[in-house]
PDB file of C-alpha atoms and ligand atoms in Angstrom:
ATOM      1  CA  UNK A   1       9.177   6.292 -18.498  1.00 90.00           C
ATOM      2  CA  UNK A   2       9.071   7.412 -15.054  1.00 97.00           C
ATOM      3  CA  UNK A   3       5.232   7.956 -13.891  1.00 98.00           C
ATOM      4  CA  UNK A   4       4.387  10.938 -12.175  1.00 98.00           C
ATOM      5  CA  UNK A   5       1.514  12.179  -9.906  1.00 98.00           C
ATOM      6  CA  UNK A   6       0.232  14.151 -13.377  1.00 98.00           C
ATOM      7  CA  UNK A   7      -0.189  10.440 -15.140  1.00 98.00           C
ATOM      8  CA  UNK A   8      -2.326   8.923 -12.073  1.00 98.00           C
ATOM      9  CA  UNK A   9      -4.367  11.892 -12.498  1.00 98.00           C
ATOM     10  CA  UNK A  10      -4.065  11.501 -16.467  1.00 98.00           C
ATOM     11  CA  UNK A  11      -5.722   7.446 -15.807  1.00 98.00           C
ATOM     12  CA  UNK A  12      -8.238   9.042 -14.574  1.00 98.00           C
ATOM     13  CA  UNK A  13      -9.118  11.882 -17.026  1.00 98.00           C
ATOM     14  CA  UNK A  14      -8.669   9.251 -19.903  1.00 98.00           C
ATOM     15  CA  UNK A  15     -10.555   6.440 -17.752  1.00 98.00           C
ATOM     16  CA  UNK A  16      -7.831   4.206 -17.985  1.00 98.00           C
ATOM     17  CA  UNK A  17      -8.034   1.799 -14.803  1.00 98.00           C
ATOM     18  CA  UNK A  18      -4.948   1.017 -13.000  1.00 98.00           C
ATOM     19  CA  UNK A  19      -3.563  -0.550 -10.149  1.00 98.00           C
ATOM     20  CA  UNK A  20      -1.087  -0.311  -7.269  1.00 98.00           C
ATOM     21  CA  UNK A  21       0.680  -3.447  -5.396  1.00 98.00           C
ATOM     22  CA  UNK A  22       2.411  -3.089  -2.304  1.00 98.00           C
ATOM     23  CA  UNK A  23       6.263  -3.840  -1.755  1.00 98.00           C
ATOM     24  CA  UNK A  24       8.634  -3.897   1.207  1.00 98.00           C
ATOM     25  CA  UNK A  25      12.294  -4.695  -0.443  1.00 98.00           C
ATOM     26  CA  UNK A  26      14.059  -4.177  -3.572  1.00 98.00           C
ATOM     27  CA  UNK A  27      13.603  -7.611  -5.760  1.00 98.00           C
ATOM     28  CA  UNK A  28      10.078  -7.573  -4.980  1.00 98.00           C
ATOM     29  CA  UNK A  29       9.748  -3.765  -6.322  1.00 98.00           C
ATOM     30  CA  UNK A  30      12.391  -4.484  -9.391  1.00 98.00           C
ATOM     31  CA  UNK A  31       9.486  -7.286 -10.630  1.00 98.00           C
ATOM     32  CA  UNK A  32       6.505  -4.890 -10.360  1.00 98.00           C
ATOM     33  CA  UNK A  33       8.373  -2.076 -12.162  1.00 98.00           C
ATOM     34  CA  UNK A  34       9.952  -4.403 -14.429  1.00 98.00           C
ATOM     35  CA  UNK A  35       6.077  -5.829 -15.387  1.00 98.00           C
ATOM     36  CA  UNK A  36       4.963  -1.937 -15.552  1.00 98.00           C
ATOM     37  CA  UNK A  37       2.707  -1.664 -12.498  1.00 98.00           C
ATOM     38  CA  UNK A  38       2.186   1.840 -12.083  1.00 98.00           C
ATOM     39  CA  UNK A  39       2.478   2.529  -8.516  1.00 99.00           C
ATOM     40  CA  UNK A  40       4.555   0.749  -6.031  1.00 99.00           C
ATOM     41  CA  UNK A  41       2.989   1.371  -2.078  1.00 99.00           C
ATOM     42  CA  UNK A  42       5.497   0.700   0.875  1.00 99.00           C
ATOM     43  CA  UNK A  43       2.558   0.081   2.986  1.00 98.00           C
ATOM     44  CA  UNK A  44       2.344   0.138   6.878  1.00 98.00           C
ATOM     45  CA  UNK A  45       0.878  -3.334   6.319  1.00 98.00           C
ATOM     46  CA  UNK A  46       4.770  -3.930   6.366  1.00 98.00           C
ATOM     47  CA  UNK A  47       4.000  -4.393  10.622  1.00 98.00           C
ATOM     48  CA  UNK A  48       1.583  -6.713   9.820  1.00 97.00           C
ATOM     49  CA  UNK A  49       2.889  -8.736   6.485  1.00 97.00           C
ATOM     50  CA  UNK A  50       6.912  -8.457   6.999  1.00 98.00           C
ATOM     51  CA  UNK A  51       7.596  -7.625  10.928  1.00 98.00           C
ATOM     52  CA  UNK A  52       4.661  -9.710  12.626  1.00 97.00           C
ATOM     53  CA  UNK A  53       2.405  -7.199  14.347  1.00 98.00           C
ATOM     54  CA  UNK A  54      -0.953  -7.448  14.800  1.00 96.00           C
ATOM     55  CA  UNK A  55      -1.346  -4.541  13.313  1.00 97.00           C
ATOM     56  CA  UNK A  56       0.144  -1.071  11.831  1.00 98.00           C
ATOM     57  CA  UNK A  57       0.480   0.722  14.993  1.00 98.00           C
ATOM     58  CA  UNK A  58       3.651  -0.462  16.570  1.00 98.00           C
ATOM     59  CA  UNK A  59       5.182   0.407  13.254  1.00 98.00           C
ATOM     60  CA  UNK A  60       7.867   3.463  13.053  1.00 98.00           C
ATOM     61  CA  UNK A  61       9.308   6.131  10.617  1.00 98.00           C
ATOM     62  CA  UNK A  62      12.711   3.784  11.218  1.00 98.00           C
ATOM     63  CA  UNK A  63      10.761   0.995   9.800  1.00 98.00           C
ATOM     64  CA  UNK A  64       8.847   2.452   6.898  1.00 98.00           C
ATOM     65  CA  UNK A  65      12.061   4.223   5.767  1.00 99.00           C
ATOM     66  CA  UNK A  66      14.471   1.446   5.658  1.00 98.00           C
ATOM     67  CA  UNK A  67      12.259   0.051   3.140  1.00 99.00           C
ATOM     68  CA  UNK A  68      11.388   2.798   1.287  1.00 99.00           C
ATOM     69  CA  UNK A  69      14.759   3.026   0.695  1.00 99.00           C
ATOM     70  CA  UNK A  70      14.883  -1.115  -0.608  1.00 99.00           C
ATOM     71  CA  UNK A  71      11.898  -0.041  -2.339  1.00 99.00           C
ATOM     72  CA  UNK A  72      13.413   3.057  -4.518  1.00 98.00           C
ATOM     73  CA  UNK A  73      16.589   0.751  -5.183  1.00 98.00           C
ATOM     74  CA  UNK A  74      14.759  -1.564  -7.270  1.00 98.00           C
ATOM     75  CA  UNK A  75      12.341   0.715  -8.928  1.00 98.00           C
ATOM     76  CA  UNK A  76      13.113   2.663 -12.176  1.00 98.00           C
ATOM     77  CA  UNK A  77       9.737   3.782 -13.221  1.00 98.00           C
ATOM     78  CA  UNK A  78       6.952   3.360 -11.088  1.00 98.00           C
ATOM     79  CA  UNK A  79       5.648   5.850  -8.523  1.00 98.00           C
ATOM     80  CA  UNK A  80       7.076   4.692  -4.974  1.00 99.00           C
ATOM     81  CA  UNK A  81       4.639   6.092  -2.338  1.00 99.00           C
ATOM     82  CA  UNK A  82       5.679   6.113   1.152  1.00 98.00           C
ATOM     83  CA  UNK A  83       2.914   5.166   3.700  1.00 98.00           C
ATOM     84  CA  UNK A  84       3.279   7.616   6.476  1.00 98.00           C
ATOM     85  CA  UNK A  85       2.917   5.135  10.131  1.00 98.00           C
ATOM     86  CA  UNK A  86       0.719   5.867  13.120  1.00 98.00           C
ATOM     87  CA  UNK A  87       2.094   8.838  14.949  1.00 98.00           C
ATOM     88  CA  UNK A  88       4.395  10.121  12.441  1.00 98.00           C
ATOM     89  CA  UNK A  89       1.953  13.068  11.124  1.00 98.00           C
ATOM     90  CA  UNK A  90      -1.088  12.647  13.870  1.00 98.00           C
ATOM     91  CA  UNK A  91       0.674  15.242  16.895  1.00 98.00           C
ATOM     92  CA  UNK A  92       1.281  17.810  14.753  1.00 98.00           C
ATOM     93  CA  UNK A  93       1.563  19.829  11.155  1.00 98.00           C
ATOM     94  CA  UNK A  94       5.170  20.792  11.867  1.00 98.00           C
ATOM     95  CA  UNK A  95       5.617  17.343  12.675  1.00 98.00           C
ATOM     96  CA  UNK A  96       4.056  15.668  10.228  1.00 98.00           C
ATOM     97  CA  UNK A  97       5.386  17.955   7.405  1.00 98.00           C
ATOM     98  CA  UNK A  98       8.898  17.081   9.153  1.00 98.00           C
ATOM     99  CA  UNK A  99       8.181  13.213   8.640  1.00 98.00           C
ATOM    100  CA  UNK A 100       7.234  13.513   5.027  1.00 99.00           C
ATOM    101  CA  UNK A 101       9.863  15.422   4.156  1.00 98.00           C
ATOM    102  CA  UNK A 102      12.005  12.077   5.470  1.00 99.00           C
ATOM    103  CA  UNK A 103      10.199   9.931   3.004  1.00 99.00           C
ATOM    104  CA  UNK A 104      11.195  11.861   0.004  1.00 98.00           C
ATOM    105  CA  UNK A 105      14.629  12.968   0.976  1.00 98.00           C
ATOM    106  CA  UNK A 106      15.804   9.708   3.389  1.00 98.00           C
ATOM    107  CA  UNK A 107      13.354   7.100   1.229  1.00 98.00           C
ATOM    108  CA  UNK A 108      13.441   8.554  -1.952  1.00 98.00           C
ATOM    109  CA  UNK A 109       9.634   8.160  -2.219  1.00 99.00           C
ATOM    110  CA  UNK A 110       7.892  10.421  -4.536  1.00 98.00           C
ATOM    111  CA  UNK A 111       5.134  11.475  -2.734  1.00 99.00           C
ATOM    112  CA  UNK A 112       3.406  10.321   0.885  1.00 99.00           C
ATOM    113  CA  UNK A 113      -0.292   8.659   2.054  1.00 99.00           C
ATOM    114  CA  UNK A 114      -1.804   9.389   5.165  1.00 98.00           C
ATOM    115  CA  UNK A 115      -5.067   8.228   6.805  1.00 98.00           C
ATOM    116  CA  UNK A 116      -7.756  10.343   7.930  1.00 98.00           C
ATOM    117  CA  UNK A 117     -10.172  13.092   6.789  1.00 98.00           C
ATOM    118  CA  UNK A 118     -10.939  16.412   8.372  1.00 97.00           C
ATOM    119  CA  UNK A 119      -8.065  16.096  11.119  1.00 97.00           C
ATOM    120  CA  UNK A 120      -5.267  15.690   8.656  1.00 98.00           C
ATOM    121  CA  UNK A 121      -6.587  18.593   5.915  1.00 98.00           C
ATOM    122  CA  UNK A 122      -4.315  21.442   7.495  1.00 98.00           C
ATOM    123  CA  UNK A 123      -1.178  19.195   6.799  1.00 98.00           C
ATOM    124  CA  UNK A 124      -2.237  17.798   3.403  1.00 98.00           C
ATOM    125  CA  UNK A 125      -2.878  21.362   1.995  1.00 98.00           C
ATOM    126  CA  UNK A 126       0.738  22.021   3.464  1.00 98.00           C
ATOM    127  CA  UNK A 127       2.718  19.500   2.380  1.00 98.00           C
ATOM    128  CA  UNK A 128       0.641  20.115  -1.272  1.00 98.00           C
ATOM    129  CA  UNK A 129       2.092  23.460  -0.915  1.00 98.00           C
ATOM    130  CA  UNK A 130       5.473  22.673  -0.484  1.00 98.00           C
ATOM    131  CA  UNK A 131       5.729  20.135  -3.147  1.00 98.00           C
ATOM    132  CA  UNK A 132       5.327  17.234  -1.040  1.00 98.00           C
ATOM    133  CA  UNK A 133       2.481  15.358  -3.015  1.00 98.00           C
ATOM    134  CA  UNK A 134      -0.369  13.361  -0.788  1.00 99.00           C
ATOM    135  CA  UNK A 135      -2.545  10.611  -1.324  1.00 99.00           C
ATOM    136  CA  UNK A 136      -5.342  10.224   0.610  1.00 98.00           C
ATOM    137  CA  UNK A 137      -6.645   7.516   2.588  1.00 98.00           C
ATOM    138  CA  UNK A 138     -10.332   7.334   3.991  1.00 98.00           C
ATOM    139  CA  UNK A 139     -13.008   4.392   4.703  1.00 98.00           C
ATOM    140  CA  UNK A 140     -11.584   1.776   7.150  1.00 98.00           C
ATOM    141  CA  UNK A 141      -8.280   3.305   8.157  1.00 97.00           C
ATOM    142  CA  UNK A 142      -6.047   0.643   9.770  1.00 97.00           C
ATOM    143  CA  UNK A 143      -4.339   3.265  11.968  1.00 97.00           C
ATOM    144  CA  UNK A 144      -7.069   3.779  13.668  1.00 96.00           C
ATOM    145  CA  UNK A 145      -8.347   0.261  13.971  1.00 96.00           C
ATOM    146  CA  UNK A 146      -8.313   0.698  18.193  1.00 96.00           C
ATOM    147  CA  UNK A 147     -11.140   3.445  17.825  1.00 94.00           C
ATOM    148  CA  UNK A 148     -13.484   1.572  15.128  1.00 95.00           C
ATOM    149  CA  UNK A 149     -12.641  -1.651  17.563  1.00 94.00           C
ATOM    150  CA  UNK A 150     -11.952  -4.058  14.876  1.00 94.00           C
ATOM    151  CA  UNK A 151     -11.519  -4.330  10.890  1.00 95.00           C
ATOM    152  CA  UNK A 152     -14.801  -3.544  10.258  1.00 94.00           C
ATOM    153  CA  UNK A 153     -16.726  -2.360   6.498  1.00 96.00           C
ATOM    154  CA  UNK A 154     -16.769   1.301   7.385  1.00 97.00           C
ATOM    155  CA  UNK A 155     -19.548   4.100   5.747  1.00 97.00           C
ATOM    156  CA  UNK A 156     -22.449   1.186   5.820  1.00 96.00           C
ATOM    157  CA  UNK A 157     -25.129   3.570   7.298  1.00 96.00           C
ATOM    158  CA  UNK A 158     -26.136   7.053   6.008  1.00 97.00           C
ATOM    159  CA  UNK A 159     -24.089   9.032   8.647  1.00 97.00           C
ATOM    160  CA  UNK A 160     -21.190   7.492   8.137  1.00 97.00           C
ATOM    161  CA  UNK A 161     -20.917   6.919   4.456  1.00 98.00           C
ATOM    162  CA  UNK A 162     -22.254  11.247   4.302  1.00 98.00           C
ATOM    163  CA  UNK A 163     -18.687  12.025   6.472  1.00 98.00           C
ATOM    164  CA  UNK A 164     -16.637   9.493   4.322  1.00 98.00           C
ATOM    165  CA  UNK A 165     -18.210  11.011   1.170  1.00 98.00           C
ATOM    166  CA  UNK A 166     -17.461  14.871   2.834  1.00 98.00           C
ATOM    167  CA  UNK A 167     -14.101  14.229   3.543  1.00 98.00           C
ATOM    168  CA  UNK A 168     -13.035  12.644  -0.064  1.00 98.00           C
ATOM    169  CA  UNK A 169     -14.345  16.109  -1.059  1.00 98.00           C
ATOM    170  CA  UNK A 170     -12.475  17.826   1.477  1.00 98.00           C
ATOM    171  CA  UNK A 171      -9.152  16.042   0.651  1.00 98.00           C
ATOM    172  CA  UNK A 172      -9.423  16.816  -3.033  1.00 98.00           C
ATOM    173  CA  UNK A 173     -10.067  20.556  -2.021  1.00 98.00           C
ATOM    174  CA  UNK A 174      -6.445  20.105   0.477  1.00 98.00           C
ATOM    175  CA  UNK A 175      -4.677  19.191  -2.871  1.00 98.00           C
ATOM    176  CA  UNK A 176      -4.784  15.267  -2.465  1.00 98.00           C
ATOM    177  CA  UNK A 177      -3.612  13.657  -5.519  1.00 98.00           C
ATOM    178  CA  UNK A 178      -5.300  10.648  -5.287  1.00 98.00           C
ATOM    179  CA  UNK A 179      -7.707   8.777  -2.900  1.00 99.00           C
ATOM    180  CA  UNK A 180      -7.438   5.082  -1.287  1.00 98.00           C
ATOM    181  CA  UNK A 181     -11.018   3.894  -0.403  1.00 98.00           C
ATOM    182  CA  UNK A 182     -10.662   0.764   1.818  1.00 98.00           C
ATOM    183  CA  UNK A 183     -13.668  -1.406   2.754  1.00 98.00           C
ATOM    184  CA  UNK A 184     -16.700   0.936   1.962  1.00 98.00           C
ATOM    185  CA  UNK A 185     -19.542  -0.631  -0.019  1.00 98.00           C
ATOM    186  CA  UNK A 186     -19.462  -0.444  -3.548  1.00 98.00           C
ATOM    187  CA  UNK A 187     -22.423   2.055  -4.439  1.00 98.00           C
ATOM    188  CA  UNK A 188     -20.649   4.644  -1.702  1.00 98.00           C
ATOM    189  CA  UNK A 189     -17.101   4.188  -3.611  1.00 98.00           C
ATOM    190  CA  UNK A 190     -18.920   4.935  -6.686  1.00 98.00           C
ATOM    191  CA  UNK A 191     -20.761   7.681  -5.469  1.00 98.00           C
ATOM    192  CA  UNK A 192     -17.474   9.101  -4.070  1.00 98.00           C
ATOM    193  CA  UNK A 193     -15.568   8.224  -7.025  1.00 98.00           C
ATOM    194  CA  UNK A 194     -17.950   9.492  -9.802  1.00 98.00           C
ATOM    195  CA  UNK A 195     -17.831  13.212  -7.443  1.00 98.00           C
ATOM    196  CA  UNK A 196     -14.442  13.423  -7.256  1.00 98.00           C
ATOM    197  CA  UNK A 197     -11.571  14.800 -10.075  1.00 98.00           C
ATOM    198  CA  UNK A 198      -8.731  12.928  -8.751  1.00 98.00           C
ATOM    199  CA  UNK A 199      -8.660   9.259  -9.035  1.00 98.00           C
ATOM    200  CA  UNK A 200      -9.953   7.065  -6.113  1.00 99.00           C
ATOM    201  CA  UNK A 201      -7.465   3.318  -5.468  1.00 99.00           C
ATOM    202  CA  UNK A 202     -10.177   0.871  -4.135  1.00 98.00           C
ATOM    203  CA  UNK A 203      -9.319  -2.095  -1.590  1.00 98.00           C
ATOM    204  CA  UNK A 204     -12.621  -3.764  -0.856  1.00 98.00           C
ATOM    205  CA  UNK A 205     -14.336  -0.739  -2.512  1.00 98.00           C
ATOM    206  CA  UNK A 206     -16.066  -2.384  -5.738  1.00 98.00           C
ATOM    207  CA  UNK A 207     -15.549  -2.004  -9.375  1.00 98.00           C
ATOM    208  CA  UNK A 208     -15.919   1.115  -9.817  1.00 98.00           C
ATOM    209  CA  UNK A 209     -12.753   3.145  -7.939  1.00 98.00           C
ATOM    210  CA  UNK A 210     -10.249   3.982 -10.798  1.00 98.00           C
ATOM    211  CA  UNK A 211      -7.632   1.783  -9.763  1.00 98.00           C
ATOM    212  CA  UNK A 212      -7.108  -1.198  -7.026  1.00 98.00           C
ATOM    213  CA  UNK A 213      -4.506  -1.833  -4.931  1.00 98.00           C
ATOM    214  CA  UNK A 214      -3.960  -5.531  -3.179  1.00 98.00           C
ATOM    215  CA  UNK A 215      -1.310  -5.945  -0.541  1.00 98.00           C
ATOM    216  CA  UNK A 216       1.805  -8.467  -2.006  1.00 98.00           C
ATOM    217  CA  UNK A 217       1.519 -11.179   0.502  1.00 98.00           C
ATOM    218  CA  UNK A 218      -2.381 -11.351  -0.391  1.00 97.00           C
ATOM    219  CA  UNK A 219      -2.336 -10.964  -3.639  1.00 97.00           C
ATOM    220  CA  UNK A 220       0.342 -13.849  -4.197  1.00 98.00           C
ATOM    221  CA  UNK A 221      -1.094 -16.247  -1.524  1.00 98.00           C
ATOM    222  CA  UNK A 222       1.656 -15.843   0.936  1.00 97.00           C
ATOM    223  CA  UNK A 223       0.002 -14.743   3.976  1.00 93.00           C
ATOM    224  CA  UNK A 224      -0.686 -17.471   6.182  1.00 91.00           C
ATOM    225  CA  UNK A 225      -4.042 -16.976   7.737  1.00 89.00           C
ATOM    226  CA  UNK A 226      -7.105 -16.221   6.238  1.00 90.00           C
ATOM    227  CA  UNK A 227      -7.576 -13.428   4.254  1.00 94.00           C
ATOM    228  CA  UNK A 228     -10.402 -10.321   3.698  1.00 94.00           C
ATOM    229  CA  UNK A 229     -12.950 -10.552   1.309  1.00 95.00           C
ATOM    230  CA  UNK A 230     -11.847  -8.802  -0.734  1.00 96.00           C
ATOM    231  CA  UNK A 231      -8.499 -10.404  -1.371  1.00 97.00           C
ATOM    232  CA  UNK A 232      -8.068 -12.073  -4.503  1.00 97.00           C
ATOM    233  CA  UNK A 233      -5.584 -14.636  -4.754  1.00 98.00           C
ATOM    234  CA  UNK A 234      -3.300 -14.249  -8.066  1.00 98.00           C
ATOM    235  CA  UNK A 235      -0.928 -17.496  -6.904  1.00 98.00           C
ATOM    236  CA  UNK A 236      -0.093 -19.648  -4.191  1.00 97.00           C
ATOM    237  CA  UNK A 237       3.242 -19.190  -3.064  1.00 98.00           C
ATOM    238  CA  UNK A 238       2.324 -20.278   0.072  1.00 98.00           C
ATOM    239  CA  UNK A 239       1.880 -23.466  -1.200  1.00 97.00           C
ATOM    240  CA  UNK A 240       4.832 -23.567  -3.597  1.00 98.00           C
ATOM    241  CA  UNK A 241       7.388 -22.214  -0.262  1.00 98.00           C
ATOM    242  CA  UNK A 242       5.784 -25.011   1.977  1.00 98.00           C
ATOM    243  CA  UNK A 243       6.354 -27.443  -1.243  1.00 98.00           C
ATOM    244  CA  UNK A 244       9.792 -26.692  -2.045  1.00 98.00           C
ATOM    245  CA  UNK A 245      11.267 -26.138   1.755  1.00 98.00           C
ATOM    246  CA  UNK A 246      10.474 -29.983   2.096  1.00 98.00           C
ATOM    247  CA  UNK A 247      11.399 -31.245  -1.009  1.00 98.00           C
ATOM    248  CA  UNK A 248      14.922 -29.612  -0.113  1.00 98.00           C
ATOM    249  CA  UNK A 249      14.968 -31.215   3.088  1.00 98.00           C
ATOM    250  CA  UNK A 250      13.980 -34.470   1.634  1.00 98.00           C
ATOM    251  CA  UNK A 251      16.886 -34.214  -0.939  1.00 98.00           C
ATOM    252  CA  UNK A 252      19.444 -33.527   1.700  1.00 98.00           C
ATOM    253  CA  UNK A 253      17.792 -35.990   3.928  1.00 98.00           C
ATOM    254  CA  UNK A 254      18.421 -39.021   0.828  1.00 98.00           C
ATOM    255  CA  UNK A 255      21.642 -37.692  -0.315  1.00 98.00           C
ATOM    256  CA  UNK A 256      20.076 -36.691  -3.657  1.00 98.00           C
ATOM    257  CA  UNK A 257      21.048 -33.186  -3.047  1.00 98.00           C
ATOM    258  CA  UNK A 258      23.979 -31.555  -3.983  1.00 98.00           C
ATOM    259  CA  UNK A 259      24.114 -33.766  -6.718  1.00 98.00           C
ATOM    260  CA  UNK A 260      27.239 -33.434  -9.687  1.00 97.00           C
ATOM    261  CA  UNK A 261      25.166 -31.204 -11.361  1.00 98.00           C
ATOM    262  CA  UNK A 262      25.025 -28.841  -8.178  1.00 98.00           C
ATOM    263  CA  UNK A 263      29.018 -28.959  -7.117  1.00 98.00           C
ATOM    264  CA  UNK A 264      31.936 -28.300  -8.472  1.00 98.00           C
ATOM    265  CA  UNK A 265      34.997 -30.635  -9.680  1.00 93.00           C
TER     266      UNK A 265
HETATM  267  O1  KIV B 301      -0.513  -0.178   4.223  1.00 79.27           O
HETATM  268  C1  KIV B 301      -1.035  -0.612   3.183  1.00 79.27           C
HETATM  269  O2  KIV B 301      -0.578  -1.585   2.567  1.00 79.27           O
HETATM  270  C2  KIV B 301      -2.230   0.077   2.704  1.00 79.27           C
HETATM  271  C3  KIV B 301      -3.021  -0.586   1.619  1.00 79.27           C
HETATM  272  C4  KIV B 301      -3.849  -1.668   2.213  1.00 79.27           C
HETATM  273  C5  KIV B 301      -3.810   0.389   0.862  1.00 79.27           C
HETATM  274  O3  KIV B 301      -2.542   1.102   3.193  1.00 79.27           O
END
């Protein structure tokens, strides 16, 4: 069955934990939907994990929309969200409300996540009101990694974890579906999470969010260099691509491959 933005609140008001993965094309999303993961993200980490940037600012509307699109094709079920990029929502509410209206019409996402707190309220509580729904996205904010001047733990003294804390409040009160809390401590993800009514999605947030997300390339052992963390490592496909790439050249190399078994009469 299909999963709607009323059954991520539902895990929450049952206190059911779940989790989202990330996913850039359409084989990758048709296994996660296929296995019943709840939420498929087409994160902005697609600059970083599929294009090569350094990070998610050079990434574009163009970009995040193509595979949105991959995305929807291979999911059935679970909840595509489409990960609004740096400068797509940040000039302006007529602007931003234009560009998230592209993800669900163009991408065929189901609803949109944005990064920020008290600057991006006006546009959440619009695009809430027009049936565009939001998640939320607060803590270390990769967008914005030029003004924190690194990936840094974000909310670690009082000041900071107070406006973190005020804005998860705020978003909830713009209509904010959900709530992505990445690298905060643990005790100020609880706090936050234990205060709010919709569900908070924890990356480097602790136990206690109500669901976790991981990024695919991390969470499978793909990506190359070394990771946050808070990255656990569910296989090592690295490994296993470096591994079979040579064995195939190695074949080819002694003749052993194509053998009969591999052509045709
Ligand atoms: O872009 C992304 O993949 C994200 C997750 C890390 C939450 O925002």
């Amino acid at each position: 069955m299909a999963i709607t933005v009323r059954d991520v609140r539902a895990f929450k008001e049952r206190g059911e934990k779940f989790v989202m993965l990330t996913a850039y094309d359409a084989f990758s999303a048709q296994l996660l939907d296929e296995e019943g993961i709840p939420l498929i993200l087409v994160g902005d980490t697609l600059g970083m994990v599929m294009l090569g940037y350094d990070s998610t600012v050079p990434v574009t509307m163009e970009d995040q929309l193509h595979h949105t699109k991959a995305v929807r094709r291979g999911t059935k079920n679970a909840l595509v969200v489409g990960d609004m990029p740096f400068m797509s929502y940040q000039g302006s509410v007529t602007e931003g409300i234009h560009n998230a209206g592209r993800f669900l019409k163009e991408g065929g996402a189901n609803c949109v996540k944005l990064e920020g707190g008290e600057s991006v309220l006006d546009l959440v509580s619009r695009l809430t009101s027009i049936g565009i729904p939001v998640m939320g996205h607060l803590g270390l904010t990769p967008q914005s990694v030029n003004a924190f001047g690194g990936y840094r733990v974000q909310g670690r003294d009082d000041e900071q974890a107070h406006k973190i804390a005020e804005d998860a409040k705020s978003l909830e009160a713009a209509g904010a579906f959900s709530l992505v809390l990445e690298a905060v401590p643990a005790g100020l993800a609880k706090e936050i999470t234990e205060s709010l009514s919709i569900p908070t999605i924890g990356i480097g947030a602790g136990p206690d969010c109500d669901g976790q997300v991981l990024v695919w390339h991390d969470f499978l052992g793909i990506t190359p260099y070394r990771t946050a963390k808070f990255v656990k490592k569910y296989a090592s496909l690295g490994d296993d691509i470096r591994r079979a790439s040579n064995a195939f050249k190695d074949e080819v190399a002694r003749g052993e491959f194509p053998s009969e078994e591999y052509s045709y009469e």
